CSV table of C-alpha atoms in Angstrom, one decimal:
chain,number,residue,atom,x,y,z
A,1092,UNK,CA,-18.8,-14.9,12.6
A,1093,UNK,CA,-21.7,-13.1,13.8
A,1094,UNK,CA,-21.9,-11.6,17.4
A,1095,UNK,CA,-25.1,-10.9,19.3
A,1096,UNK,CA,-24.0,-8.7,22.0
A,1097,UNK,CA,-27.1,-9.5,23.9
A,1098,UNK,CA,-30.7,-11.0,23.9
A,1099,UNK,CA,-32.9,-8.4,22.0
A,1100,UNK,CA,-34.8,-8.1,24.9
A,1101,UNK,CA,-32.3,-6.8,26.8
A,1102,UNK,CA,-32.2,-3.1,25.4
A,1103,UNK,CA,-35.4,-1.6,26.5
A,1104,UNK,CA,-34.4,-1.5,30.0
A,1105,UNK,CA,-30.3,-0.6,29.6
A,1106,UNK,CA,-28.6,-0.8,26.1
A,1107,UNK,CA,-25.4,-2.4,26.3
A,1108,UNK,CA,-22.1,-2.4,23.7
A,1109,UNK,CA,-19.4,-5.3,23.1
A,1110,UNK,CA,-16.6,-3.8,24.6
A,1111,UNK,CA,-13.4,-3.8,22.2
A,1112,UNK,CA,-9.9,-3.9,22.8
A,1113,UNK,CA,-8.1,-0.5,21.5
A,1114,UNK,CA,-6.4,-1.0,18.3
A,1115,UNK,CA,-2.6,-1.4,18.3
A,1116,UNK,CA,-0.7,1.0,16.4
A,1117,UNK,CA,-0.9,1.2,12.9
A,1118,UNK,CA,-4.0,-1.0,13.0
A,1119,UNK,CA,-7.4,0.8,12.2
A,1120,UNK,CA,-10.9,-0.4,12.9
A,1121,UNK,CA,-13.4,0.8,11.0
A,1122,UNK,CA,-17.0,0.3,11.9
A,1123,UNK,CA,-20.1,0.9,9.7
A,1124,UNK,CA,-24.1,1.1,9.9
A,1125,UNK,CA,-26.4,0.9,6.8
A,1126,UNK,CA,-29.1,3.4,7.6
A,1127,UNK,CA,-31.6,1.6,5.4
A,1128,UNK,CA,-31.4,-1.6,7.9
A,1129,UNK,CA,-32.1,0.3,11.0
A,1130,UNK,CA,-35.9,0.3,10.7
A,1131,UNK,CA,-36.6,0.3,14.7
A,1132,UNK,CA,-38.3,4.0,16.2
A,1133,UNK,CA,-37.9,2.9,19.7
A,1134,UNK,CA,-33.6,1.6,18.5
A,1135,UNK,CA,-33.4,5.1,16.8
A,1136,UNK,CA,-35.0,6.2,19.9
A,1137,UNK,CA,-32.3,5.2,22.1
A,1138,UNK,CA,-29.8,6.9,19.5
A,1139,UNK,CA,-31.5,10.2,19.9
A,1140,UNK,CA,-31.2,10.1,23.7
A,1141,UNK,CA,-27.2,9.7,23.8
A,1142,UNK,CA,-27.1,12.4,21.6
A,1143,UNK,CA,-25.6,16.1,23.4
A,1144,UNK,CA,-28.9,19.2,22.2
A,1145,UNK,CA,-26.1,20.8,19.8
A,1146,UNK,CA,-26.4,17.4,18.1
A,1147,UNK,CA,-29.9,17.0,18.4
A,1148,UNK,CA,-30.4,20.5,16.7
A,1149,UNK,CA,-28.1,19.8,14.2
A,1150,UNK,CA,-30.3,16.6,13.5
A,1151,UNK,CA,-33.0,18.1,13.4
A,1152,UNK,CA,-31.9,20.9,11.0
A,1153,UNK,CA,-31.8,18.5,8.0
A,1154,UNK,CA,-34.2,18.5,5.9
A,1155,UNK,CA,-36.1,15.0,5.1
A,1156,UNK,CA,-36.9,12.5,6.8
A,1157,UNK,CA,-33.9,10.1,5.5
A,1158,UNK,CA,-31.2,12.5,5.8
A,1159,UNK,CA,-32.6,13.0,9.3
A,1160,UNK,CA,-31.9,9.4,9.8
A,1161,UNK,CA,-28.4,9.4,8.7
A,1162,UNK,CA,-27.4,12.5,11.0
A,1163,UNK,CA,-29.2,10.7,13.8
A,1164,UNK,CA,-26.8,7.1,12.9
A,1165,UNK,CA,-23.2,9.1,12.2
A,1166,UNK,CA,-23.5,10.5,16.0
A,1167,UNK,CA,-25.2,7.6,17.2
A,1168,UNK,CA,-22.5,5.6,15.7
A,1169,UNK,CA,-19.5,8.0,16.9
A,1170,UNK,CA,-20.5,7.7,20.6
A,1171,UNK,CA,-21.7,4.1,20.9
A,1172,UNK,CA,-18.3,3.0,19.2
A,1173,UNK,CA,-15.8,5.7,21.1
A,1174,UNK,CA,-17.7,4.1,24.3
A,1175,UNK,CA,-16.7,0.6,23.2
A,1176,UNK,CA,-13.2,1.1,23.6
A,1177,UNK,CA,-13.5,2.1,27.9
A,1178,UNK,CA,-10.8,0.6,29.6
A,1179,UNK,CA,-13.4,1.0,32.7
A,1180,UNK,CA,-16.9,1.3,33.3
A,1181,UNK,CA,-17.5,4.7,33.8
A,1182,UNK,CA,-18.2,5.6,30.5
A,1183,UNK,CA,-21.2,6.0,28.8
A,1184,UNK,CA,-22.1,6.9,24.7
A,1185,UNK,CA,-23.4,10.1,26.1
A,1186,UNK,CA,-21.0,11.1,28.1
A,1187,UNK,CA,-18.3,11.8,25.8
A,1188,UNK,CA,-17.6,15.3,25.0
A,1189,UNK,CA,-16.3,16.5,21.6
A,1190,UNK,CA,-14.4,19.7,20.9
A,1191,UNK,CA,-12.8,20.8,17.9
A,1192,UNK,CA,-9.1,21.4,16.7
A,1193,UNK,CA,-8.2,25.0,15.7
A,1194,UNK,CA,-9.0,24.2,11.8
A,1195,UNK,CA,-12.4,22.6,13.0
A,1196,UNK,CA,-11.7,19.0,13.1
A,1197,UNK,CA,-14.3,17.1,15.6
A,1198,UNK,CA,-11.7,15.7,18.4
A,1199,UNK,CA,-12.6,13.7,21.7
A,1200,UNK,CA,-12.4,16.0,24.7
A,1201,UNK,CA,-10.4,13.6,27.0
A,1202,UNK,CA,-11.5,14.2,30.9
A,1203,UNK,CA,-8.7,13.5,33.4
A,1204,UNK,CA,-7.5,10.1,34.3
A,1205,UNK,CA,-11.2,8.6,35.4
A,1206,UNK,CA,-12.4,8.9,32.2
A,1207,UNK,CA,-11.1,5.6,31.4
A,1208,UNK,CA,-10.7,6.5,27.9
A,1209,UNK,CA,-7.0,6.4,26.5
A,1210,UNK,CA,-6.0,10.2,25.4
A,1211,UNK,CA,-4.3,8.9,22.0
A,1212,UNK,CA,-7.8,7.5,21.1
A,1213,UNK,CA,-8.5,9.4,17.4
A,1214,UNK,CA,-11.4,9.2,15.3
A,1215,UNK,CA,-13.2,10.0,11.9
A,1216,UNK,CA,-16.4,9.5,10.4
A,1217,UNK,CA,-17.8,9.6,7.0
A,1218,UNK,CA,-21.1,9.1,5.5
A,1219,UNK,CA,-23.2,9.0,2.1
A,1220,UNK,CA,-27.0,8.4,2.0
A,1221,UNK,CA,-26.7,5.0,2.5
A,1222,UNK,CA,-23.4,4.2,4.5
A,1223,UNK,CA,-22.3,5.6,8.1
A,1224,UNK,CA,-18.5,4.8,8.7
A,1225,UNK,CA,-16.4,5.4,11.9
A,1226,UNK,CA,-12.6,4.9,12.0
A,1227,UNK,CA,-10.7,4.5,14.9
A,1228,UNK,CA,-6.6,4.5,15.6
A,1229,UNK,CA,-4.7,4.8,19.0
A,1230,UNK,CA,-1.7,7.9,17.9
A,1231,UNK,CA,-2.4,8.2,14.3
A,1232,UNK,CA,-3.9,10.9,12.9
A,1233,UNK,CA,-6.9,9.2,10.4
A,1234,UNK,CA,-9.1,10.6,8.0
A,1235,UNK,CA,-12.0,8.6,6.3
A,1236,UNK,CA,-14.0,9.0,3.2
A,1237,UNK,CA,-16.8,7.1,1.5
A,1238,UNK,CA,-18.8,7.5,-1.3
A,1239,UNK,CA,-20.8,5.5,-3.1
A,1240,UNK,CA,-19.7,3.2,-6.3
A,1241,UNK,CA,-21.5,4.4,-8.7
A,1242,UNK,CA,-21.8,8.2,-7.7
A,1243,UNK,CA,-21.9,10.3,-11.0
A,1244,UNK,CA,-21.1,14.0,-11.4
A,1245,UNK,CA,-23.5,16.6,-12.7
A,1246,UNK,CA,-20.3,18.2,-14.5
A,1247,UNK,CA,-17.7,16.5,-17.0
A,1248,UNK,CA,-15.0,14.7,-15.0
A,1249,UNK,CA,-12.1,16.2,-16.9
A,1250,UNK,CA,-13.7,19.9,-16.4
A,1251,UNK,CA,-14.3,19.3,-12.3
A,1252,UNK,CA,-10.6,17.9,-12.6
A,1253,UNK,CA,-8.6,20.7,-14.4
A,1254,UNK,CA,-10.7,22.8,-11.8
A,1255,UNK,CA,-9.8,21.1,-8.9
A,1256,UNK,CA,-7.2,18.7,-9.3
A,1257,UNK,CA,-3.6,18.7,-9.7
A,1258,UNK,CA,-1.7,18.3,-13.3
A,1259,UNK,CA,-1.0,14.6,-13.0
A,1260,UNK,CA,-4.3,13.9,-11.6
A,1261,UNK,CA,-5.7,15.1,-14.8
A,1262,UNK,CA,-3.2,13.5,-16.6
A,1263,UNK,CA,-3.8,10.6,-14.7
A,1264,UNK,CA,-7.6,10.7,-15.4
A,1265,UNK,CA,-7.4,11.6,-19.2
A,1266,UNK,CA,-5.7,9.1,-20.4
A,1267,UNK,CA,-8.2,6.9,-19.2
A,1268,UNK,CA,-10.6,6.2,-22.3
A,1269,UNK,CA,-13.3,3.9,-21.2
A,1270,UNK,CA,-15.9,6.5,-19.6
A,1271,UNK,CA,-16.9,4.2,-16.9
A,1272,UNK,CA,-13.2,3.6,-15.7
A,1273,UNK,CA,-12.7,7.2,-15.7
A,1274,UNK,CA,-15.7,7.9,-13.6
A,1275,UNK,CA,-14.6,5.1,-11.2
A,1276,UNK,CA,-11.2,6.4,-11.0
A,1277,UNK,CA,-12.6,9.8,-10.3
A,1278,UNK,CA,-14.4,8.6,-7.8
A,1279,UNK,CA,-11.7,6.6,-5.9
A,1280,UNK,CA,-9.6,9.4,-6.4
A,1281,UNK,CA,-11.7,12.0,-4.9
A,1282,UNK,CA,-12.3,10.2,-1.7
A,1283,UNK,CA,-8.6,9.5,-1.4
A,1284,UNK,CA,-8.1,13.0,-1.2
A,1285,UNK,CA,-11.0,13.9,1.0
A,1286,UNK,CA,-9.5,11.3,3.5
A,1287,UNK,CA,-6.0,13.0,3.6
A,1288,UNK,CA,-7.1,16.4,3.8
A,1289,UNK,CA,-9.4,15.2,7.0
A,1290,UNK,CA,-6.4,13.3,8.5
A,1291,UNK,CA,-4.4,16.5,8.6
A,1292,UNK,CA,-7.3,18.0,10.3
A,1293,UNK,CA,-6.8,21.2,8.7
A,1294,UNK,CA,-9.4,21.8,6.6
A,1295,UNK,CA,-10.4,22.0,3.1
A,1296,UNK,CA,-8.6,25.1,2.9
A,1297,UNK,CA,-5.1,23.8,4.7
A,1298,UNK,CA,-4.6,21.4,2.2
A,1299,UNK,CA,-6.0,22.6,-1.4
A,1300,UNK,CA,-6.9,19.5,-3.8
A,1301,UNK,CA,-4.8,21.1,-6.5
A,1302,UNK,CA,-1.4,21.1,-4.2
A,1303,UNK,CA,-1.3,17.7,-3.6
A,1304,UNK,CA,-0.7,14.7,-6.2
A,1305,UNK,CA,-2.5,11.3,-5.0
A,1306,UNK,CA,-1.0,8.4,-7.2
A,1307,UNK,CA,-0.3,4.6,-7.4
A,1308,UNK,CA,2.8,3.4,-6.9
A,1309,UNK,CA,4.1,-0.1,-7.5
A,1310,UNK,CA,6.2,-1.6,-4.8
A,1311,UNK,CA,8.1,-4.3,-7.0
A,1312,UNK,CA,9.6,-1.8,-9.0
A,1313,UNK,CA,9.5,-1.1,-13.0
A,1314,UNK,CA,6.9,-0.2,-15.2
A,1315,UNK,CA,3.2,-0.9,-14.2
A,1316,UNK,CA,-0.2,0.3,-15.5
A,1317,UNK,CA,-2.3,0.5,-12.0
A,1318,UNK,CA,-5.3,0.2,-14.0
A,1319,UNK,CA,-4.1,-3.5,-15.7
A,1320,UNK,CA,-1.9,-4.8,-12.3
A,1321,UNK,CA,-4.5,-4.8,-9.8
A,1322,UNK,CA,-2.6,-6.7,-7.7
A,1323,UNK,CA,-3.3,-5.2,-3.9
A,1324,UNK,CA,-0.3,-6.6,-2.5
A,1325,UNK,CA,2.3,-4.7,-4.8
A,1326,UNK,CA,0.0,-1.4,-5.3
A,1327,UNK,CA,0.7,1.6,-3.0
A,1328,UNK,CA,-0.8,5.0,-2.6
A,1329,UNK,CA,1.0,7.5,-2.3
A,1330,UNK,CA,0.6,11.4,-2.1
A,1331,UNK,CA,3.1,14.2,-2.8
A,1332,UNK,CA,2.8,17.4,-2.0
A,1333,UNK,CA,3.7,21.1,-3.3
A,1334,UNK,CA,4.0,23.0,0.1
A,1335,UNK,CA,5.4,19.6,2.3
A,1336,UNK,CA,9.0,18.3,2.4
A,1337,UNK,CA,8.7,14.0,1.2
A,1338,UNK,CA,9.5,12.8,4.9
A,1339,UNK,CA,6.2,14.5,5.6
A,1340,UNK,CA,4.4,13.3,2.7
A,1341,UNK,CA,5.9,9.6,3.4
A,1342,UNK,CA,4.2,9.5,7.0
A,1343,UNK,CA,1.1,9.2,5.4
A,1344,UNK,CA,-0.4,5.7,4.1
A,1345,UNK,CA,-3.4,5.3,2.5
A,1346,UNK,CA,-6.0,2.1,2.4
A,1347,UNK,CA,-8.8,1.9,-0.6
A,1348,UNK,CA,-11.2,-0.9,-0.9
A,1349,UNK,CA,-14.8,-1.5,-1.4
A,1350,UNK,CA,-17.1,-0.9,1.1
A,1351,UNK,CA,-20.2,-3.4,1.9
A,1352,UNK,CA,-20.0,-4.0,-2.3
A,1353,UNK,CA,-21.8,-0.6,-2.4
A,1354,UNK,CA,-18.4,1.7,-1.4
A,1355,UNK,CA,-15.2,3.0,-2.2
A,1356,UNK,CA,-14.1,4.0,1.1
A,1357,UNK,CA,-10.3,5.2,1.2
A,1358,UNK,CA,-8.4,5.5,4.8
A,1359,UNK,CA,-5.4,7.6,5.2
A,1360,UNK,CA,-3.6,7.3,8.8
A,1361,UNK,CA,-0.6,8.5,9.6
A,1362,UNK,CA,2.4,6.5,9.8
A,1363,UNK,CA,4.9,6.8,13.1
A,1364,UNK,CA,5.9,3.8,13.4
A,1365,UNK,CA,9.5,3.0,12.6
A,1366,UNK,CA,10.0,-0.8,12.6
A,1367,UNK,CA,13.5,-1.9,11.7
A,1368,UNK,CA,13.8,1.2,9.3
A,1369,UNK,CA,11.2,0.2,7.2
A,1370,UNK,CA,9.2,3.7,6.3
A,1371,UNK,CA,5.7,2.0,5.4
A,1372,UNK,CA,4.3,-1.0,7.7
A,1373,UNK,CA,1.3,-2.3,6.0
A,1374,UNK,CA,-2.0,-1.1,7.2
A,1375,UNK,CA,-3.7,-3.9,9.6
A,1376,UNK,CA,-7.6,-3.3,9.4
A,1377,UNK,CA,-10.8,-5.0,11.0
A,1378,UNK,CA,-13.8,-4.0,10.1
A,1379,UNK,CA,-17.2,-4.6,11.6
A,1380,UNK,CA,-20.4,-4.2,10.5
A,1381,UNK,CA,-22.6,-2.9,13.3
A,1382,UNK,CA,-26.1,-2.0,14.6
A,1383,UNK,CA,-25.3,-0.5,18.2
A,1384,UNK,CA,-27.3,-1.6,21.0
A,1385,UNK,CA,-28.3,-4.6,18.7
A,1386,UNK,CA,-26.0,-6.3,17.3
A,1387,UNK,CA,-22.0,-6.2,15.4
A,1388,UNK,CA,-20.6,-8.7,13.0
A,1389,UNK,CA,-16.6,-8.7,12.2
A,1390,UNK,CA,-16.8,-8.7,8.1
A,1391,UNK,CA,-13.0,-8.5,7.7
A,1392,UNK,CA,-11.8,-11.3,5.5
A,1393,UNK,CA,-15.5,-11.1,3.8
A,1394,UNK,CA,-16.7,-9.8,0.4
A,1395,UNK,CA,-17.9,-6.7,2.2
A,1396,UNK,CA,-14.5,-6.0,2.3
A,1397,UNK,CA,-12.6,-5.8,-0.8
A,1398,UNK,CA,-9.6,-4.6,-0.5
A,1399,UNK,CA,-7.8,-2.2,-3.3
A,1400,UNK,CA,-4.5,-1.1,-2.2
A,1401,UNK,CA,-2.6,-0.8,0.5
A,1402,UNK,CA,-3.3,-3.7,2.9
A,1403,UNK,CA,-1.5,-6.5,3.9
B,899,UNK,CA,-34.2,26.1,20.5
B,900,UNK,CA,-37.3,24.1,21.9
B,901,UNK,CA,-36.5,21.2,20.1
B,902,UNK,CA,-33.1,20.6,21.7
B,903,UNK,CA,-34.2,20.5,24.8
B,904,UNK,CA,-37.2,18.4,25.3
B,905,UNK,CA,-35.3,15.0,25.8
B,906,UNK,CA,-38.4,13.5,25.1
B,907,UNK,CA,-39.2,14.1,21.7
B,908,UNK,CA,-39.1,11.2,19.8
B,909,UNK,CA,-38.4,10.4,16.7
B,910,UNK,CA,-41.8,10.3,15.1
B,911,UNK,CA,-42.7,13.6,15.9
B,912,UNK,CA,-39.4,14.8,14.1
B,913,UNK,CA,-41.4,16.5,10.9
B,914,UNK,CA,-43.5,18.2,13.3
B,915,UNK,CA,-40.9,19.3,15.8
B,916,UNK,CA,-38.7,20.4,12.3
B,917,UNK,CA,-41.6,22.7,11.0
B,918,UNK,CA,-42.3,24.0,14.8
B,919,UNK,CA,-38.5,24.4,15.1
B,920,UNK,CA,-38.0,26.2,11.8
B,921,UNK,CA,-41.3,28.7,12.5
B,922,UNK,CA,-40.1,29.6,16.3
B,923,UNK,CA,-36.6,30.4,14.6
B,924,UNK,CA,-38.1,32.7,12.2
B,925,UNK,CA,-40.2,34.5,14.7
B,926,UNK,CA,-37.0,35.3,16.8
B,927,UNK,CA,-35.0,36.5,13.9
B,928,UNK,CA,-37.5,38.9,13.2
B,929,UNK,CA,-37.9,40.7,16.7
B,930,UNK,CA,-34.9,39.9,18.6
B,931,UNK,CA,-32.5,43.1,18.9
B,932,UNK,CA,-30.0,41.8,21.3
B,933,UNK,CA,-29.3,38.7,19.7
B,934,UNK,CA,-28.6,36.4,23.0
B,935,UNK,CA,-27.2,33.3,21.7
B,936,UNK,CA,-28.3,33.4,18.2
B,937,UNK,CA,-27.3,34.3,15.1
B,938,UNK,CA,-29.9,37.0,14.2
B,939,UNK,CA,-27.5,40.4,15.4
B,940,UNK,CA,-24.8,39.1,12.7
B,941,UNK,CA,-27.7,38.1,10.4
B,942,UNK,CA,-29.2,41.9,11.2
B,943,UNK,CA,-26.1,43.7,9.5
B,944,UNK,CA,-25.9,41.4,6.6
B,945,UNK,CA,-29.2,42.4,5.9
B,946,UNK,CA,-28.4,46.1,5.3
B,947,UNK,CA,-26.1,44.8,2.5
B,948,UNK,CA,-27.4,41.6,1.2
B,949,UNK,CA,-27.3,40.1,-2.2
B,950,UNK,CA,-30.0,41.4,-4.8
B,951,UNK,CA,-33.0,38.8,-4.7
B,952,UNK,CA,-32.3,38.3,-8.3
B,953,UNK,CA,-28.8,36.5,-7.6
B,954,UNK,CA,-30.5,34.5,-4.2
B,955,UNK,CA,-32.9,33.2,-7.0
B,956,UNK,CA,-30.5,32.0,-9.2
B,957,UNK,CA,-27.8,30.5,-6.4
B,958,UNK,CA,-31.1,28.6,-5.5
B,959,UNK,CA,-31.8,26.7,-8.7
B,960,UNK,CA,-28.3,25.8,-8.9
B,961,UNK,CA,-28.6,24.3,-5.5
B,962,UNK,CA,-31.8,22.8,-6.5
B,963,UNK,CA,-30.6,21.5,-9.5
B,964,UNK,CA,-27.3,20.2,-8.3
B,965,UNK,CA,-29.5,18.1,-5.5
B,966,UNK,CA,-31.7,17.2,-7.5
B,967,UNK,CA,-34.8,18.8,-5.8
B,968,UNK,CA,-38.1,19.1,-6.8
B,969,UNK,CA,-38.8,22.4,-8.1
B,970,UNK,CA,-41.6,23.3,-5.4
B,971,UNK,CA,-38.7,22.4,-2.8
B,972,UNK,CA,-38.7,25.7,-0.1
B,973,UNK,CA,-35.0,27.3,-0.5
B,974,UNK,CA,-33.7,29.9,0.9
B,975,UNK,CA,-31.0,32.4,1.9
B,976,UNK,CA,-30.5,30.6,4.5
B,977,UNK,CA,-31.0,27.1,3.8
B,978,UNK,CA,-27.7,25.4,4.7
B,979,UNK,CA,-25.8,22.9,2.3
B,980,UNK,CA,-25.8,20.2,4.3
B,981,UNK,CA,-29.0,20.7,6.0
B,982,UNK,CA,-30.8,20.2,2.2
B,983,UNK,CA,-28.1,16.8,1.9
B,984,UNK,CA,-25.4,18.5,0.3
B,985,UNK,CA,-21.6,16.4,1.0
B,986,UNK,CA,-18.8,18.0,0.3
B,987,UNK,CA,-18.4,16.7,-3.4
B,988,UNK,CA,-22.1,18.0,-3.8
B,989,UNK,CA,-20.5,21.4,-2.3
B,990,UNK,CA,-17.9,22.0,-4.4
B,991,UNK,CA,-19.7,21.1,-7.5
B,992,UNK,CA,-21.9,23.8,-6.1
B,993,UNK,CA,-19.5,26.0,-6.2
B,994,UNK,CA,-18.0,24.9,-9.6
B,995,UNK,CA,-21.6,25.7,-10.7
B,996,UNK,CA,-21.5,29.3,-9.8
B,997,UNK,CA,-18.6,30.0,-11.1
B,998,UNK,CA,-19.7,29.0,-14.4
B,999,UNK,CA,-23.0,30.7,-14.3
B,1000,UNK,CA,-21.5,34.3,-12.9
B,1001,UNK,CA,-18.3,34.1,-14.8
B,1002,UNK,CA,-16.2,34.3,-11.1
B,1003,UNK,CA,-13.7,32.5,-9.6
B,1004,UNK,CA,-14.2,31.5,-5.7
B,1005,UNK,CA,-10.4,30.8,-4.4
B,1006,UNK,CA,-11.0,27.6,-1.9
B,1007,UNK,CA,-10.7,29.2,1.2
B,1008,UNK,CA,-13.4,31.4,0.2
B,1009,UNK,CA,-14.9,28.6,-0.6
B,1010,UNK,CA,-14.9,26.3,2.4
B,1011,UNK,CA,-16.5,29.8,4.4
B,1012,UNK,CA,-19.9,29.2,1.9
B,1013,UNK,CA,-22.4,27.0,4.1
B,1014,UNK,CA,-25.8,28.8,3.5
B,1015,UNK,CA,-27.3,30.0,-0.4
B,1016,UNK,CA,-27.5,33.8,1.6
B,1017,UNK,CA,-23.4,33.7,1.7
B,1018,UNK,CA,-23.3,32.2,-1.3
B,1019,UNK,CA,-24.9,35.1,-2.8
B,1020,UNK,CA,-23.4,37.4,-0.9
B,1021,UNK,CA,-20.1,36.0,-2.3
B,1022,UNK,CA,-20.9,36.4,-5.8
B,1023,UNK,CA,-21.4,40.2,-5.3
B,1024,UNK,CA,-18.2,40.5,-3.4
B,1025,UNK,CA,-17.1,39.4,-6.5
B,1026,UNK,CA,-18.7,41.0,-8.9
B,1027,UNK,CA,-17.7,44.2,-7.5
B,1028,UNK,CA,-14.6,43.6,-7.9
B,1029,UNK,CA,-14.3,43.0,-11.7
């Protein structure tokens, strides 16, 4: 179902977003630009002048014109989609402020009750060379990661994995024998653990890859090879950690799928919501695809969205 | 930075604004002495004990190599990671690369604190020191 927000000619004179209703809890929207279809100078334009200078700098700082582009889109695509969810009018893409936690993490600086933004509003963003993602929760910490499907290492997986992943992730990984499985494996794994360490918002060095195990889990119980039941209904992702207790370890679920048939993008939110003493309540997930200011398309229940694991 | 703070630049003028942007920063590393708002006082003391231009060359390649840049490609101390298109997996293999070629091991707090090939460099000969 596609959307036009507007007619095209519209945005010259005063850009204008579909305004969204805030997610519920435990539901994520995740919204996502491909850089290579945003071809418009006067659109990227428009994204350069919501920008705050700190960002513009940091813009202009990269190097190329392409990677240019893509720093220009992930803060384009942060403020336009933050902006979506106003519960008035009064704000704008470029009036949000940012400010970071004490381990660095990129938080919105909520501005007294006229902001008309809700406070529990959080937010990550991810991006390769060729995919911009935002996710979005109401009081769940989330942490997003993408990477592209066919990404390839310049060292041997099993070295870069002794190095920097735990025991039975290497286990895990070694005992794979087709090389291409391993590599995709590798590859989901990695941005699995990416997205937990940026949902606890402490940094790469809070959370060391090697003290945490990231591993499938089948829900119905028995024996299961995740790579043979690919089932997405009964497979579950779930992380254990060296330096956390379980019942904090269990308050975080995890969502991998495919991405725009390009992706593996994993989601890991945490999970407060207690309903009827059930620990885990499957993730609920919409996804648009979106070029803001021009136009947003809701792919959920499409093949751009493939799910993996951990979705209802 | 001049840059930031024309609103008007647009985006074609981007490459020319970068170069302009890159050659006014260089000009006000090299005579500043207060230091203001930038990073040139901090950048002043590192010079006094930087990393032999030896070990700069060789954190570049590995840069360059791991980015897959073309070998006339300007790198330098301090070209930033990301600014050359670096993600974090691109980062740590980094990393994982210099460990290998100068025999050290970079704990990963360390290693999250190495944004720029200068403290890259400057790393290694912490480390070496110590051995």
């Amino acid at each position: 179902m596609k959307l036009h927000c507007f007619d095209r000619k519209f945005f010259h004179s005063s850009p204008s977003l579909t305004p969204i209703q805030l997610p519920s809890p435990m539901e994520t929207h995740l919204w996502y630009v491909i850089p290579r279809e945003v071809k418009s100078e006067s659109l990227l334009n428009k994204y350069l002048d919501i920008l705050s200078p700190c960002e513009k700098e940091n813009v202009f700082q990269m190097r190329g014109e392409e990677p240019r582009k893509n720093a220009l889109l992930a803060r384009a695509l942060v403020r336009t989609t933050i902006a979506r969810y106003q519960i008035n009018s009064r704000v704008s893409p470029r009036s949000l402020r940012f400010k970071k936690n004490i381990h660095g993490k990129p938080e919105l600086e909520w501005q007294f009750s006229d902001h008309g933004l809700s406070p529990s509003l959080h937010f990550n963003i991810s991006h390769t060379s060729s995919l911009v993602t935002c996710g979005v929760t109401i009081n769940s910490q989330i942490g997003i990661d993408v990477e592209e499907k066919d990404r390839t290492l310049k060292h041997n997986i099993l070295s870069f994995a002794r190095r920097y992943f735990s025991k039975d992730e290497v286990q895990y990984l070694a005992a794979i024998l087709d090389p291409e499985v391993q590599r995709q494996e590798f590859v989901k794994l990695w941005t699995l653990k990416e997205a937990y360490v940026k949902a606890l918002g402490r940094g790469f060095s809070g959370a060391p890859f090697k003290t945490f195990t990231i591993r499938y889990k089948g829900v119905t119980g028995g024996s299961f090879n995740p790579l043979e039941d690919l089932n997405p209904e009964t497979l579950q992702i779930v992380v254990d950690s060296f330096d956390d207790p379980i019942e904090l370890t269990s308050n975080w679920q995890f969502v991998l799928l495919e991405l725009a048939g390009s992706h593996y993008a994993a989601i890991c939110m945490e999970n407060n919501v207690d309903i009827e003493g059930e620990r885990t309540v499957p993730v609920k997930l919409t996804v648009w695809k979106t070029i803001p200011f021009l136009e947003d398309e809701c792919v959920s229940g499409t093949d751009a969205v493939k799910r993996i694991s951990g979705l209802k | 930075m001049a840059s930031a703070t024309a609103s008007s630049v647009s985006f074609t003028s981007l490459s020319s604004s970068l170069r302009q942007n890159q050659v006014s920063h260089l000009k006000k590393v090299s005579v500043s002495f207060g230091g203001k708002s930038f990073k040139p006082v901090p950048l002043r003391f590192r010079v006094a004990c930087a990393a032999k231009p030896e070990t700069v060359e060789k954190v570049c390649e590995i840069v360059r190599k791991q980015l897959a840049l073309p070998a006339d490609s300007a790198i330098t101390g301090e070209s930033k990671f990301a600014s050359l298109g670096a993600d974090s997996l691109d980062t740590v293999e980094i990393v994982m690369g210099l460990e290998e070629e100068f025999e050290i091991s970079v704990e990963e707090e360390s290693a999250q604190s190495i944004t720029t090939v200068q403290e890259a460099a400057d790393m290694i000969e912490k480390l070496n020191e110590k051995k």
